[in-house]
Coordinates of C-alpha atoms (C1' of nucleotides) in Angstrom, one line a residue:
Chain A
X73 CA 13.8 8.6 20.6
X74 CA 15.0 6.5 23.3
X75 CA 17.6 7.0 25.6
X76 CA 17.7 3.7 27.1
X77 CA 21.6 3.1 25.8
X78 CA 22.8 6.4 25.5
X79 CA 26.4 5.9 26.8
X80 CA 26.4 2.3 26.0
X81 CA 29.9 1.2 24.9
X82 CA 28.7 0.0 21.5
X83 CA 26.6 3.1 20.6
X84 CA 28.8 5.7 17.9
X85 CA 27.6 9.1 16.7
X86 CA 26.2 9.5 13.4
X87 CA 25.9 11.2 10.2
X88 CA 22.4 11.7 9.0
X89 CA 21.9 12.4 5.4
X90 CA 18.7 13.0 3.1
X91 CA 19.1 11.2 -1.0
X92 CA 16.4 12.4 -3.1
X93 CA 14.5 9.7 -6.0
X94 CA 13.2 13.0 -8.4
X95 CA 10.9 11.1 -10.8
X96 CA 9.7 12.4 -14.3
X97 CA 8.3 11.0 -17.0
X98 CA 10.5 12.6 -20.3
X99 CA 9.9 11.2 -24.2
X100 CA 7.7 7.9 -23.2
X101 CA 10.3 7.3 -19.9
X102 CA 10.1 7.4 -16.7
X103 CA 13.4 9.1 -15.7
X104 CA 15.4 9.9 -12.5
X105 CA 18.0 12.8 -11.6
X106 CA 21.5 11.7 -11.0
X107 CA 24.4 13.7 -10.1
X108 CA 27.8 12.8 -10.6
X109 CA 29.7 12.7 -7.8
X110 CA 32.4 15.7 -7.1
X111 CA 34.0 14.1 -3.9
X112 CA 35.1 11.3 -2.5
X113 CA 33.7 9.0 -2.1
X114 CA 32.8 7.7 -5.3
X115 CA 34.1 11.1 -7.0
X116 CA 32.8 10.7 -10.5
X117 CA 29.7 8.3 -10.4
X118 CA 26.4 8.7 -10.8
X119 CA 24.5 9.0 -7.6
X120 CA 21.1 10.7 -6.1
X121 CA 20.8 14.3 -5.1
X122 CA 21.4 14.2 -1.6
X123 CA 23.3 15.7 1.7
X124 CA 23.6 16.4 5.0
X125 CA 20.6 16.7 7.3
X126 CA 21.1 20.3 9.2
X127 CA 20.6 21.2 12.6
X128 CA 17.0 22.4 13.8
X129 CA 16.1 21.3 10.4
X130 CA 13.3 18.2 10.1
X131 CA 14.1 15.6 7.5
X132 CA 11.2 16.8 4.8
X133 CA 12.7 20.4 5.0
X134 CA 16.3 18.8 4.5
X135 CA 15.0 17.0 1.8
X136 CA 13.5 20.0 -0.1
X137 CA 16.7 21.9 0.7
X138 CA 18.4 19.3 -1.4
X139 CA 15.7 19.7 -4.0
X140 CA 16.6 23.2 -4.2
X141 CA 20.3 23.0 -4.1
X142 CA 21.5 20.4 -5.9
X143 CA 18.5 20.3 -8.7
X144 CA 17.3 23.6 -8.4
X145 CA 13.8 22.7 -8.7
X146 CA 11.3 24.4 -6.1
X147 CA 9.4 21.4 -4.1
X148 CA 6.3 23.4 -3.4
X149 CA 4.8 22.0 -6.6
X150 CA 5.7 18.4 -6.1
X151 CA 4.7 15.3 -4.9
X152 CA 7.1 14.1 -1.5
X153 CA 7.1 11.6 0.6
X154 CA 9.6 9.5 2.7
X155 CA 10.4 6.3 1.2
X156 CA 12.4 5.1 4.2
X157 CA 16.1 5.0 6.0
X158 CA 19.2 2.9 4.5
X159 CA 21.8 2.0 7.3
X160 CA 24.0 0.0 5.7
X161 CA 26.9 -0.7 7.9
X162 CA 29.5 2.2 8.5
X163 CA 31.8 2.1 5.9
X164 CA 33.3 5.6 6.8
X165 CA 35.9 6.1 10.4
X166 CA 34.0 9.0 11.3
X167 CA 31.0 6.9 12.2
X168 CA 27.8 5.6 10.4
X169 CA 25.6 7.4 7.5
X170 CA 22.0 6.9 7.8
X171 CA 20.3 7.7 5.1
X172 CA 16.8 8.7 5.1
X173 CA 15.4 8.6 1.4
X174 CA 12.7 10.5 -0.4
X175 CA 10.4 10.2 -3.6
X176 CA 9.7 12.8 -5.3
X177 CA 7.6 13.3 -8.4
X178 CA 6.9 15.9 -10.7
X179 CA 5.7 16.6 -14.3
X180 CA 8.3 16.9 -16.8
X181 CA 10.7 19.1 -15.3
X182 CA 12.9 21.2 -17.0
X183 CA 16.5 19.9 -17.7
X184 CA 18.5 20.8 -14.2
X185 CA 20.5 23.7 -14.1
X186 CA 24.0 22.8 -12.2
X187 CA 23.8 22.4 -8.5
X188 CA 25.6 24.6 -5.9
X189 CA 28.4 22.7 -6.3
X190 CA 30.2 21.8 -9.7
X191 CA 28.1 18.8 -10.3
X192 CA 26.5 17.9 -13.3
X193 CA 22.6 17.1 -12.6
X194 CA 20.9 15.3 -15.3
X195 CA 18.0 12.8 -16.1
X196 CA 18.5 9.5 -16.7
X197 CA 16.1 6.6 -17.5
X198 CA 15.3 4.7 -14.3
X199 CA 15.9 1.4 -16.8
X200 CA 19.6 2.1 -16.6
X201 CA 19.6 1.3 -13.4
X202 CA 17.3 -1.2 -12.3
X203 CA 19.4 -3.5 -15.7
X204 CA 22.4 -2.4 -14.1
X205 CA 23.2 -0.6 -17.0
X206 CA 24.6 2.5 -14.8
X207 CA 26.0 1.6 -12.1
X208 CA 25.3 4.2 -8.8
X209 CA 27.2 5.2 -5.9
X210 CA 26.6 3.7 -2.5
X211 CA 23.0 1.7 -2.2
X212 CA 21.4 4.2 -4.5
X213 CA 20.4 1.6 -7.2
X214 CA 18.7 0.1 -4.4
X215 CA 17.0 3.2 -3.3
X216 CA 15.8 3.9 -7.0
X217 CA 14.4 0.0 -7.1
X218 CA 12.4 0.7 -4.0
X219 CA 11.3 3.7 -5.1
X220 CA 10.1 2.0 -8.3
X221 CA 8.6 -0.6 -6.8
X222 CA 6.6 2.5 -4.6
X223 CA 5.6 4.3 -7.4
X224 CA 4.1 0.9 -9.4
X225 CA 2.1 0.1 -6.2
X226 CA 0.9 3.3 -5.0
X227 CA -0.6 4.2 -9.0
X228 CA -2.9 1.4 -8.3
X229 CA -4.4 2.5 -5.2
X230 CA -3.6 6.1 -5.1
X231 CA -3.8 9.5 -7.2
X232 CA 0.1 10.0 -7.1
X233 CA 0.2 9.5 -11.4
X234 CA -1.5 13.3 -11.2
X235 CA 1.7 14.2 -9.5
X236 CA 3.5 13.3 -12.9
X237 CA 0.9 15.6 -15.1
X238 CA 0.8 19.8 -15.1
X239 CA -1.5 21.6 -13.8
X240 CA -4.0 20.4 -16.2
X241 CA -4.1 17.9 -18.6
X242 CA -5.7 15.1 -21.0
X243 CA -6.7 11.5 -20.0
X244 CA -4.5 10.4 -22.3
X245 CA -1.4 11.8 -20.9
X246 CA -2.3 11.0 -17.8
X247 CA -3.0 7.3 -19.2
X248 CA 0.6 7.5 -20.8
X249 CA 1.9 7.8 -17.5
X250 CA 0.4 4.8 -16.4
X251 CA 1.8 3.0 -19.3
X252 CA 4.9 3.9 -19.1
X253 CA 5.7 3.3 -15.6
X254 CA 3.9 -0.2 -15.7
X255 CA 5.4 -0.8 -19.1
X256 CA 2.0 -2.0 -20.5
X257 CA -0.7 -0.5 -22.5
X258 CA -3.8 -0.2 -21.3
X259 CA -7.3 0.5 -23.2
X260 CA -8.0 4.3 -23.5
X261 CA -11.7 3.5 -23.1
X262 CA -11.4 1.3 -19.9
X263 CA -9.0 3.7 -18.4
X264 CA -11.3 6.8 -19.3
X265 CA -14.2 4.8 -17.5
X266 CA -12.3 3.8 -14.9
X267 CA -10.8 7.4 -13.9
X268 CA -13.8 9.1 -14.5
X269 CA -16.2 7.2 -11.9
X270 CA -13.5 7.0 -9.8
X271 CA -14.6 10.2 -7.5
X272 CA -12.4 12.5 -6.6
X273 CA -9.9 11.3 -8.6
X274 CA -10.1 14.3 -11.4
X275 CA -12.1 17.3 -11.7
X276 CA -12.7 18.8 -15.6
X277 CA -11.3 22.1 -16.2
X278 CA -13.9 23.0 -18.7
X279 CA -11.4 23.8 -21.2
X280 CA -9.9 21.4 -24.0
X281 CA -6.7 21.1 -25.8
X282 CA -5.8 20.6 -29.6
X283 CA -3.6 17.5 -29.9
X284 CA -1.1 17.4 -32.4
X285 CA -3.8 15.5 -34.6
X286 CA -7.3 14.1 -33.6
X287 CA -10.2 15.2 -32.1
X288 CA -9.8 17.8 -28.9
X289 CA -9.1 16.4 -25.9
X290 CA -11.2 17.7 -22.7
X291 CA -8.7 18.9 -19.7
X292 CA -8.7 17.7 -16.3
X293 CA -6.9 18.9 -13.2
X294 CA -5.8 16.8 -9.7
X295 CA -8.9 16.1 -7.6
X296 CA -8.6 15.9 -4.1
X297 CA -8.9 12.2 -3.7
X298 CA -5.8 10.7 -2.3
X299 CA -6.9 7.2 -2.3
X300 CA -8.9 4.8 -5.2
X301 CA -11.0 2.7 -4.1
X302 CA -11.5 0.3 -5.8
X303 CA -8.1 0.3 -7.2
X304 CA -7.0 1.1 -10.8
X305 CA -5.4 -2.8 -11.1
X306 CA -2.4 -3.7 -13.4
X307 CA -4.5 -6.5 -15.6
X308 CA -2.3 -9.1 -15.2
X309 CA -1.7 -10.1 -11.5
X310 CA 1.6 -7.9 -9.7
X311 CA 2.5 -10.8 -7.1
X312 CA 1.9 -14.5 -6.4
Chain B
X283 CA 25.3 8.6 1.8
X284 CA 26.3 11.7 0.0
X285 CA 29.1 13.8 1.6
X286 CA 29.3 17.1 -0.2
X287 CA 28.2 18.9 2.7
X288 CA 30.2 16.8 5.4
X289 CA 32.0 19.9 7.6
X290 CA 30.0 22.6 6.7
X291 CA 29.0 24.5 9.7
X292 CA 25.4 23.7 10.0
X293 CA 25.9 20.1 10.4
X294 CA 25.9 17.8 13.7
X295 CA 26.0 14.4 14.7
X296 CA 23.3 12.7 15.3
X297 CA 21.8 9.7 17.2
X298 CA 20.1 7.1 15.6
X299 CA 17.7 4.9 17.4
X300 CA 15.0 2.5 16.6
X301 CA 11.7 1.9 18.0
X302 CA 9.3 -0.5 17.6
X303 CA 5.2 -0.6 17.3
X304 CA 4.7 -4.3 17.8
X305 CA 1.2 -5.2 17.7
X306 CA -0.9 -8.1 18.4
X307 CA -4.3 -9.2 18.5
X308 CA -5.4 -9.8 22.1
X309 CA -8.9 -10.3 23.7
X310 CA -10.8 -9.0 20.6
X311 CA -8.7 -5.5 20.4
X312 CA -5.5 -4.7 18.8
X313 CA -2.4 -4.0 21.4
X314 CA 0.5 -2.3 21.0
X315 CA 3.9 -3.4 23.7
X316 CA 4.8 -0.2 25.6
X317 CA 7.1 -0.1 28.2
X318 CA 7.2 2.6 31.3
X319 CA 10.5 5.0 31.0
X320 CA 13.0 3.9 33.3
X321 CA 15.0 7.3 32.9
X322 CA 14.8 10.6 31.7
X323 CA 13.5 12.2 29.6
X324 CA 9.9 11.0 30.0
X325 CA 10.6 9.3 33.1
X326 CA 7.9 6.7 34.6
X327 CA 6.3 7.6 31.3
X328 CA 4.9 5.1 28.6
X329 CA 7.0 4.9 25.3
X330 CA 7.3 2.4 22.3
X331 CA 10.1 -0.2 23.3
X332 CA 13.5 0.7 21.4
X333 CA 16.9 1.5 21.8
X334 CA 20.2 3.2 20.0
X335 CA 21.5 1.0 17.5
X336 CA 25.0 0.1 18.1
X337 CA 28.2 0.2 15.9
X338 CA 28.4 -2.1 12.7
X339 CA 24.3 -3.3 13.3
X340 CA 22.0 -3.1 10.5
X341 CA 18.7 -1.0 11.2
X342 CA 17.1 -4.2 11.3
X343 CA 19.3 -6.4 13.1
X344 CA 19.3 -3.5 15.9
X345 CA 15.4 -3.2 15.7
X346 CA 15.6 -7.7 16.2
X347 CA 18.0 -7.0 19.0
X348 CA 15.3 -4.7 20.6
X349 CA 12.6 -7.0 20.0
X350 CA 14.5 -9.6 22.2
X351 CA 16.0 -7.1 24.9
X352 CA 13.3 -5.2 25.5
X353 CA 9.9 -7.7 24.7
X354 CA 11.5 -10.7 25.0
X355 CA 10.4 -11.5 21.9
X356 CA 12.1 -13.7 19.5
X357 CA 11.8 -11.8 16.4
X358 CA 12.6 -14.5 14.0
X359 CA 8.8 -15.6 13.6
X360 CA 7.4 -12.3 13.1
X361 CA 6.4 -10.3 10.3
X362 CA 9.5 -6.8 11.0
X363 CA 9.0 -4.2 8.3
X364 CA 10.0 -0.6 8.5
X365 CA 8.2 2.0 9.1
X366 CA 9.6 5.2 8.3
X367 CA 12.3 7.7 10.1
X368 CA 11.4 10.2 12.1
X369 CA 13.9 12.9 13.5
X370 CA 11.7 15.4 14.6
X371 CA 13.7 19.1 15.9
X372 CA 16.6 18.0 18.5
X373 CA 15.9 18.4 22.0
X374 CA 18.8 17.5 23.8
X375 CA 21.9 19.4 23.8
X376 CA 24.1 16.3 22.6
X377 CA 22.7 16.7 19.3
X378 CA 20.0 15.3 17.1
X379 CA 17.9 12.1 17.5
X380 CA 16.5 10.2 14.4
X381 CA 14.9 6.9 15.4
X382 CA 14.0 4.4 12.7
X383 CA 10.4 3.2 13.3
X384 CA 9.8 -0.5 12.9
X385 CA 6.3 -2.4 12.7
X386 CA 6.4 -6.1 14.2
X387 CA 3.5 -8.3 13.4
X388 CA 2.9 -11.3 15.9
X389 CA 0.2 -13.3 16.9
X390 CA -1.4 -13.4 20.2
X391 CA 2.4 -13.2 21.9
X392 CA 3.1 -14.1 25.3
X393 CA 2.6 -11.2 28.2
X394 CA 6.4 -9.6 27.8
X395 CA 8.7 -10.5 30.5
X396 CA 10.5 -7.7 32.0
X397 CA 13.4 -6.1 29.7
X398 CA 16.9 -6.1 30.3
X399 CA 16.1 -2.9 32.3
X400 CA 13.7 -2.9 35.0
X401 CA 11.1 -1.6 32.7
X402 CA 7.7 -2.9 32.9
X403 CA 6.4 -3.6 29.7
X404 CA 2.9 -4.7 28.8
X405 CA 0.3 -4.7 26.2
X406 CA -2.1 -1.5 25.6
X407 CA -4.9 -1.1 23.3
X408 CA -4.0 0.9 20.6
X409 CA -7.1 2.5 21.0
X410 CA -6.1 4.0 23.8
X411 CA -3.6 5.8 21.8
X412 CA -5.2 6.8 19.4
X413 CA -7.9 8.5 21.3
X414 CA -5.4 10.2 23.1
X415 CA -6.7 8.4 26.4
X416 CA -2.8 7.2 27.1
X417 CA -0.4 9.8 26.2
X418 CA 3.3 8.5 25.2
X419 CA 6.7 9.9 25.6
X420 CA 8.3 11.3 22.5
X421 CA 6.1 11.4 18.9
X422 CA 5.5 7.4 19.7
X423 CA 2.0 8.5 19.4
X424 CA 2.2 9.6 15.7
X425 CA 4.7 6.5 15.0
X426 CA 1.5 4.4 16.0
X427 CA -1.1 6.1 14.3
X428 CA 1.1 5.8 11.3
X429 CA 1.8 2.0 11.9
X430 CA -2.2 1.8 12.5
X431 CA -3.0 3.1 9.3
X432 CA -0.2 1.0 7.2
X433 CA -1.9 -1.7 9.0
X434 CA -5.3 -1.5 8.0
X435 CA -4.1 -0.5 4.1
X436 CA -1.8 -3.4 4.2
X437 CA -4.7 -6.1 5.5
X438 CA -6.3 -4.8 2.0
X439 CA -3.6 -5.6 -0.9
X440 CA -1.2 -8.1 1.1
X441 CA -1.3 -11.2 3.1
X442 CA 0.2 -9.9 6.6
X443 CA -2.7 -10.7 9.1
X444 CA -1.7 -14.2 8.8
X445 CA 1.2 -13.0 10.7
X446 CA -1.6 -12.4 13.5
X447 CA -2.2 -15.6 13.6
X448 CA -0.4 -18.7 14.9
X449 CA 1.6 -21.8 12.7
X450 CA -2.3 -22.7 11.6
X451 CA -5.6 -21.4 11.9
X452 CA -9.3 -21.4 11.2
X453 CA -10.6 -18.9 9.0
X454 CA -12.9 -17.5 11.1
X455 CA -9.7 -16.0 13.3
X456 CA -8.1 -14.5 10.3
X457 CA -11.6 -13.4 9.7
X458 CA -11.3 -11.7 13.6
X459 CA -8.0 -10.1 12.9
X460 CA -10.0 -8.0 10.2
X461 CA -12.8 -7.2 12.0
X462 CA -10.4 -6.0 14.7
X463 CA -8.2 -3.8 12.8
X464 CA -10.7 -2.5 11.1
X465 CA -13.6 -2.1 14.0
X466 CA -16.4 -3.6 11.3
X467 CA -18.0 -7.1 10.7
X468 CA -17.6 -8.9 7.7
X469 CA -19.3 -11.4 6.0
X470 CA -18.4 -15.0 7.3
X471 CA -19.3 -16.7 3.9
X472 CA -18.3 -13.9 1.7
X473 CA -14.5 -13.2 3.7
X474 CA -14.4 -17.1 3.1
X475 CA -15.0 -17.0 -0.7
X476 CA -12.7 -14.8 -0.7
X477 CA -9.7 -16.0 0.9
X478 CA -10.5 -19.5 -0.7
X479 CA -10.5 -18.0 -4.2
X480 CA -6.8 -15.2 -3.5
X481 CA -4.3 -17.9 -4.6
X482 CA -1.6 -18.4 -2.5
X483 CA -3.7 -16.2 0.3
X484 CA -3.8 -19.3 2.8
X485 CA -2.9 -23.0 2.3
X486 CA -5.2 -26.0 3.9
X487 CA -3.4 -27.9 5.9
X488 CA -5.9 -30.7 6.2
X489 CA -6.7 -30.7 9.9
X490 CA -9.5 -29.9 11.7
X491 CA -10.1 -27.8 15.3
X492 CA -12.7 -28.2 17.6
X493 CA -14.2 -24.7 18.5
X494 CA -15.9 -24.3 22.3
X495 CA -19.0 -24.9 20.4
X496 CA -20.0 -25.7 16.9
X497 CA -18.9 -27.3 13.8
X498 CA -14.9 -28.3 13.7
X499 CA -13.2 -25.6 11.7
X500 CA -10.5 -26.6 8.7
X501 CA -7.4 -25.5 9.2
X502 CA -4.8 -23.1 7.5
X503 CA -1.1 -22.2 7.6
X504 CA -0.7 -18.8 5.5
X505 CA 0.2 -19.1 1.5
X506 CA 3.5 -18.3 -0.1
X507 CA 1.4 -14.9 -1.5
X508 CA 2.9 -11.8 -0.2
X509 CA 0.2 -9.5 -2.1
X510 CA -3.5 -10.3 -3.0
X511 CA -4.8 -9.2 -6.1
X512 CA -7.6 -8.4 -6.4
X513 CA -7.3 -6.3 -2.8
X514 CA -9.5 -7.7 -0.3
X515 CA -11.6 -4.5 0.2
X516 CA -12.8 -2.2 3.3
X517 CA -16.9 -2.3 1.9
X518 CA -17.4 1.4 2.5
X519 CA -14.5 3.4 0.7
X520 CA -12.1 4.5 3.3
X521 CA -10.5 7.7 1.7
X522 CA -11.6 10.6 -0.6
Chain C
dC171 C1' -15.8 16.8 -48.6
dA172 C1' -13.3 12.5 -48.1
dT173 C1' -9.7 11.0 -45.1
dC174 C1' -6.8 10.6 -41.1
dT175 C1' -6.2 10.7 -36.2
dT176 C1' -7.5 10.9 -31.5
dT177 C1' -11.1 11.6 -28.1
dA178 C1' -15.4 10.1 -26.5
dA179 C1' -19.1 7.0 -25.8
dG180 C1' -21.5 2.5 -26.0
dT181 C1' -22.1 -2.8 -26.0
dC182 C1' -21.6 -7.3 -23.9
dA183 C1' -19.8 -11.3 -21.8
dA184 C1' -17.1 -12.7 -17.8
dT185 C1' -15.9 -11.8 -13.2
dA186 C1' -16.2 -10.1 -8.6
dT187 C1' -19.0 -8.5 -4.8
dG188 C1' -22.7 -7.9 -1.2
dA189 C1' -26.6 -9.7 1.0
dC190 C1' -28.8 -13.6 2.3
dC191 C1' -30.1 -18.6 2.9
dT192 C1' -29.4 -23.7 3.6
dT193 C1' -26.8 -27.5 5.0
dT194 C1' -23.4 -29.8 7.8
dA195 C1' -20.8 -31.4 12.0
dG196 C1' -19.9 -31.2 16.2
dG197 C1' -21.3 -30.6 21.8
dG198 C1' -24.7 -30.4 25.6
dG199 C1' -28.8 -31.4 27.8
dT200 C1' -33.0 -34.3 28.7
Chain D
dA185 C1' -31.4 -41.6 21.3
dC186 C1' -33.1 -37.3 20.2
dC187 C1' -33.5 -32.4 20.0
dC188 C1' -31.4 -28.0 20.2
dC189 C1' -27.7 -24.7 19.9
dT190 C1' -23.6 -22.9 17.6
dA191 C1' -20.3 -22.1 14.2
dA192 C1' -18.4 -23.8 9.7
dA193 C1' -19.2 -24.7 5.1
dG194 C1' -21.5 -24.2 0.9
dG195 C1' -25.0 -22.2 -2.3
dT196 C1' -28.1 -18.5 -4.6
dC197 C1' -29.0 -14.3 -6.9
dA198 C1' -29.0 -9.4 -8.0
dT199 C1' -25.7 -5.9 -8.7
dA200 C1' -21.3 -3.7 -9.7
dT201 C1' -16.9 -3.9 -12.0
dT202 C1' -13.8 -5.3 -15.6
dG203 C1' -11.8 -6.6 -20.1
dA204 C1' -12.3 -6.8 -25.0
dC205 C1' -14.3 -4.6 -28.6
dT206 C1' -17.2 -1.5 -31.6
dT207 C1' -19.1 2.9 -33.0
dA208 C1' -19.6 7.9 -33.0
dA209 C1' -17.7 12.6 -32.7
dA210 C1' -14.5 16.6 -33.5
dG211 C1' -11.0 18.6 -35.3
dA212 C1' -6.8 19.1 -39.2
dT213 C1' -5.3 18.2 -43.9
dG214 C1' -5.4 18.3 -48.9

DNA sequence: CATCTTTAAGTCAATATGACCTTTAGGGGT
DNA sequence: ACCCCTAAAGGTCATATTGACTTAAAGATG
């Protein structure tokens, strides 16, 4: 935004790009949608959705251009927000890439039809990576880590684990959600309590659903709270 | 990072910039270090300080440079975090501007000497920002209400207003920088429970400070806790 | 209609919080 | 020395929240 060096010897041109974190949770998993890579660089990993910022275009409209394009997933219905820019150093003679990440999160999304390109889209579990089990292009494992790290945080103090539920659906999916992001169980009674007072946090539908087995399960729907307070704490503490 | 769309038609380079919200705790209100434009666009106008980062600098190595260029401010003892990008529509005819916003942390820093530049830079309320009472060059306006309210969230669940405050300090000043940021009182005994009882919140260092008038105050150097759990709370809920 | 399963609701002790009060340790003035 | 003022430090108590656990309710199945 500021011109003060425009000119300057030491200041290059550069390439802006969007990367996309697309979180689900799938079968008990929190997963994330990788691409594998069909140019160089890294033709052939694994990496995030992702591309080239256009011009007269902002960076949330790039991003759900991306969203469109490469997972074919309409963003209208998600949760998105910026997670932040990676600038590692230029690695590329044309000039630097500066990154700008986003999260996104959605119920269980269908399986991703191909992208515009030839490139296979696909979910993987976000475990993989963070054990360096798969192994991404460019910082992206580091993007994914941050954007786990986001995610664990902002279920405590925010409504965001609605984002990974349907329209509507049953405390105890939303619990499982929850659990599987955090990796721990929590107490379906607590939990009921806990969302329930919490105002604003979701609003009954009226309607109820027949599990599998068990008694029916009363449906809920996002309320319009954006922020707990007080917080929905992991029991044990999170920091130091 | 991703390159599948490098040379398609739509794209352009791009500039990438930082800026920087440093804020401070001066005279019972919370500051922000602007500078007046010393070129176009914007001209004689007020703006965040910041700069174009240069070839083969890290985001945050360019936002440190700026610190020290621009505020003459050694960034080393302050809490730097990013903020988030924002690359609003292009409006110069070379092409598109992302800046990087960063959010520097200091406490009560010396008045600025003047920049490299001849730019005057000074400390404003943020207030006056946010009530629109100053108006500032660029979106530097929404880049501090943003930094404003990741502030006040942040004082809840993590440790940073120590990094308002000097090597050591009394309680009652950390207690100040709360009721600053957030424009309401707290409890002198209760805040002090509570610090006392967050582990790793603040650390005693064993000495003693003679206030202007009344009892000597124990002193504190801040903990090795990054986040506080349970969140020190805002007593009326603060989002629905 | 007994049983299984899951949702829903209740109990209770431990903990945390908000409001408020008392004591302590200085300095200043008389 | 003594009293008063101020802010720090420490304590009380009712209330709210949490964690661990128990009990009741509503379906499906055989």
């Amino acid at each position: 935004m500021n011109d003060q060096l425009k000119g300057a010897t030491e200041v290059e041109p550069s390439w802006v790009t969007v990367d996309l974190a697309i979180f689900t949770v799938r079968s008990e998993r929190l997963m994330v949608l990788l691409i594998d890579r069909g140019r160089q660089p890294y033709l052939g990993q694994a990496a995030l959705p992702g591309g080239y910022v256009r011009k007269n275009e902002t960076l949330r409209a790039g991003a759900l251009r991306e969203l469109r394009e490469e997972a074919g997933i309409d963003g209208s219905r998600l949760h998105l927000e910026q997670l932040g820019a990676y600038g590692d150093p230029p690695r590329d003679p044309r000039g630097r890439v500066v990154t700008i990440a986003y999260l996104a999160l959605g119920p269980d999304l269908p399986v991703p039809v191909g992208g515009t390109d030839a490139e296979h889209a696909y979910w993987a579990p976000v475990s993989d990576i963070t054990s360096a089990t798969v192994r991404l292009a460019f910082d992206h494992s580091d993007i994914i880590a941050d954007a786990l790290e986001e995610v664990r945080r902002k279920l405590e103090y925010t409504a965001i684990a609605t984002a990974f539920c349907g329209e509507s659906f049953a405390l105890s999916e939303l619990r499982r959600i929850y659990e599987v992001i955090w990796g721990q169980p929590l107490d379906p009674s607590n939990f009921r309590r806990k969302v329930l007072n919490t105002k604003g946090f979701v609003q009954a539908t009226g309607e109820q659903r027949l599990p599998p087995t068990g008694r029916p399960a009363a449906l809920y729907r996002p309320g319009e709270a954006r922020l707990l307070s007080p917080p929905l704490l992991r029991s044990n503490g999170h920091g130091t």
